Tab-separated table of C-alpha atoms in Angstrom:
chain	number	residue	atom	x	y	z
A	1	MET	CA	0.000	0.000	0.000
A	2	SER	CA	2.745	2.507	0.887
A	3	GLU	CA	4.421	1.859	-2.477
A	4	ALA	CA	1.202	2.857	-4.286
A	5	ILE	CA	0.951	6.008	-2.218
A	6	SER	CA	4.549	6.935	-2.944
A	7	THR	CA	3.772	6.955	-6.680
A	8	ILE	CA	1.013	9.560	-6.398
A	9	ASP	CA	1.772	12.707	-8.376
A	10	TYR	CA	0.990	15.355	-5.771
A	11	ARG	CA	1.051	18.059	-8.445
A	12	GLU	CA	-2.171	16.586	-9.817
A	13	VAL	CA	-3.705	16.421	-6.328
A	14	ILE	CA	-3.054	20.151	-5.891
A	15	GLU	CA	-4.000	21.072	-9.467
A	16	TYR	CA	-7.439	19.456	-9.176
A	17	SER	CA	-8.124	20.461	-5.571
A	18	LEU	CA	-11.364	22.373	-5.031
A	19	GLU	CA	-9.498	24.783	-2.741
A	20	PRO	CA	-7.578	27.617	-4.405
A	21	VAL	CA	-3.835	27.061	-3.873
A	22	ILE	CA	-0.973	29.500	-4.487
A	23	ILE	CA	2.707	28.620	-4.152
A	24	HIS	CA	5.050	31.580	-3.763
A	25	THR	CA	8.571	32.452	-2.686
A	26	ASP	CA	10.560	35.665	-2.380
A	27	TYR	CA	7.333	37.626	-2.932
A	28	GLN	CA	6.796	36.013	-6.321
A	29	ILE	CA	3.936	33.702	-7.263
A	30	LEU	CA	5.314	30.476	-8.754
A	31	TYR	CA	2.104	28.513	-9.233
A	32	ILE	CA	-1.683	28.630	-8.867
A	33	ASN	CA	-4.058	25.730	-9.350
A	34	ARG	CA	-7.277	25.667	-11.394
A	35	ALA	CA	-9.438	26.610	-8.417
A	36	ALA	CA	-7.243	29.689	-7.829
A	37	GLU	CA	-7.606	30.678	-11.487
A	38	SER	CA	-11.377	30.622	-11.036
A	39	PHE	CA	-11.253	32.305	-7.616
A	40	PHE	CA	-9.076	35.169	-8.866
A	41	ARG	CA	-10.849	35.314	-12.250
A	42	THR	CA	-7.643	35.031	-14.233
A	43	THR	CA	-5.315	32.565	-15.890
A	44	LYS	CA	-2.111	31.098	-14.506
A	45	GLU	CA	-0.177	33.315	-16.898
A	46	GLY	CA	-2.046	36.340	-15.518
A	47	VAL	CA	-0.534	35.948	-12.026
A	48	ILE	CA	2.654	33.869	-12.269
A	49	GLY	CA	5.516	36.188	-11.376
A	50	LEU	CA	3.352	38.741	-9.551
A	51	SER	CA	3.806	39.443	-5.868
A	52	PRO	CA	1.329	37.701	-3.558
A	53	LEU	CA	1.074	41.064	-1.782
A	54	ASP	CA	-0.774	42.435	-4.837
A	55	ILE	CA	-3.954	40.601	-3.825
A	56	PHE	CA	-4.184	42.380	-0.453
A	57	GLN	CA	-5.416	45.819	0.532
A	58	ASP	CA	-2.669	48.388	1.117
A	59	SER	CA	-3.590	48.570	4.801
A	60	SER	CA	-2.908	44.821	5.251
A	61	ARG	CA	0.343	44.472	3.324
A	62	GLU	CA	2.828	45.117	6.157
A	63	ALA	CA	1.122	42.555	8.389
A	64	ILE	CA	1.022	40.095	5.484
A	65	LYS	CA	4.764	40.604	4.844
A	66	GLU	CA	5.473	39.660	8.459
A	67	ARG	CA	3.159	36.683	8.173
A	68	ILE	CA	4.914	35.483	5.006
A	69	GLN	CA	8.324	35.711	6.665
A	70	SER	CA	7.199	33.653	9.652
A	71	ALA	CA	5.423	31.108	7.411
A	72	TYR	CA	8.789	30.025	5.957
A	73	SER	CA	9.564	28.331	9.265
A	74	LYS	CA	6.170	27.188	10.583
A	75	PRO	CA	2.538	26.978	9.446
A	76	ALA	CA	0.608	30.191	9.967
A	77	GLU	CA	-2.761	30.389	11.686
A	78	VAL	CA	-5.879	30.851	9.583
A	79	ILE	CA	-6.752	34.520	9.080
A	80	GLU	CA	-9.545	36.391	7.342
A	81	GLU	CA	-8.703	39.096	4.802
A	82	LEU	CA	-10.319	41.052	2.003
A	83	LEU	CA	-8.631	40.021	-1.268
A	84	TYR	CA	-8.553	41.618	-4.707
A	85	ARG	CA	-9.422	39.576	-7.759
A	86	MET	CA	-7.803	40.328	-11.103
A	87	ASP	CA	-11.070	41.836	-12.394
A	88	GLY	CA	-10.951	44.452	-9.608
A	89	THR	CA	-13.653	42.913	-7.410
A	90	THR	CA	-12.990	42.005	-3.790
A	91	VAL	CA	-13.828	38.909	-1.802
A	92	GLU	CA	-13.638	37.995	1.865
A	93	ALA	CA	-11.436	34.959	2.354
A	94	GLU	CA	-9.740	32.745	4.900
A	95	LEU	CA	-6.045	32.118	4.306
A	96	TYR	CA	-3.829	29.350	5.582
A	97	CYS	CA	-0.116	29.153	4.747
A	98	HIS	CA	2.563	26.577	5.430
A	99	PRO	CA	6.182	26.061	4.343
A	100	VAL	CA	7.055	23.752	1.449
A	101	THR	CA	10.142	23.038	-0.627
A	102	VAL	CA	9.983	23.621	-4.379
A	103	ALA	CA	12.986	22.601	-6.493
A	104	GLY	CA	15.164	22.649	-3.374
A	105	LYS	CA	14.077	26.174	-2.403
A	106	GLN	CA	11.910	27.264	0.527
A	107	ALA	CA	8.454	28.394	-0.532
A	108	ILE	CA	4.994	28.883	0.937
A	109	GLN	CA	1.843	27.046	-0.049
A	110	SER	CA	-1.250	29.151	0.644
A	111	TYR	CA	-4.808	27.863	0.709
A	112	ILE	CA	-7.692	30.281	0.204
A	113	ARG	CA	-11.366	29.828	1.061
A	114	ASP	CA	-14.113	32.249	-0.002
A	115	ILE	CA	-16.115	33.201	3.097
A	116	GLY	CA	-18.155	36.033	1.589
A	117	TRP	CA	-21.164	33.721	1.529
A	118	LYS	CA	-21.004	33.483	5.345
A	119	ARG	CA	-21.526	37.218	5.753
A	120	GLU	CA	-24.385	37.179	3.230
A	121	ALA	CA	-26.043	34.267	5.043
A	122	ASN	CA	-25.699	36.063	8.390
A	123	GLN	CA	-27.202	39.238	6.918
A	124	ARG	CA	-30.147	37.271	5.498
A	125	GLN	CA	-30.647	35.577	8.864
A	126	ASP	CA	-30.579	38.945	10.681
A	127	GLU	CA	-33.133	40.371	8.206
A	128	LEU	CA	-35.399	37.348	8.674
A	129	ILE	CA	-35.241	37.627	12.475
A	130	LYS	CA	-36.079	41.330	12.227
A	131	GLU	CA	-39.099	40.566	10.008
A	132	ILE	CA	-40.292	37.840	12.401
A	133	ASN	CA	-39.969	40.226	15.351
A	134	GLU	CA	-41.916	42.917	13.494
A	135	LEU	CA	-44.663	40.451	12.589
A	136	SER	CA	-44.894	39.083	16.117
A	137	ALA	CA	-45.257	42.645	17.438
A	138	THR	CA	-48.381	43.092	15.304
A	139	VAL	CA	-50.098	39.901	16.522
A	140	VAL	CA	-52.925	40.724	18.883
A	141	PRO	CA	-53.412	38.261	21.746
A	142	LEU	CA	-56.883	36.703	22.020
């Protein structure tokens, strides 16, 4: 069984993952998978070579630089950030980074998860509760 596992091409596992994945080093994006292409609304060629800092708001970039530096030595905690897509739109996302080695060089593999839907669901829930409260206030007891 372990021999079969050792023959798995992990590049394909990452490429076809449903989670957007970015691999970067020295503030340069080396690779994005298909899910990241869709998430960022671009092609691989559209982002390879760019700085991963380009997807963050200016106000977050210094903190992200520090986070990147520490992620070379240990996995970083999950954080939430507002990210820019290549079409200029923004999206709320969770980010998780951990160190990897690519062609003998230290790099960082970052996973991204869209969480904008959570905020929308919470807003819809709040609106529904408000409507229920307003309706219940109009009910006359018998």
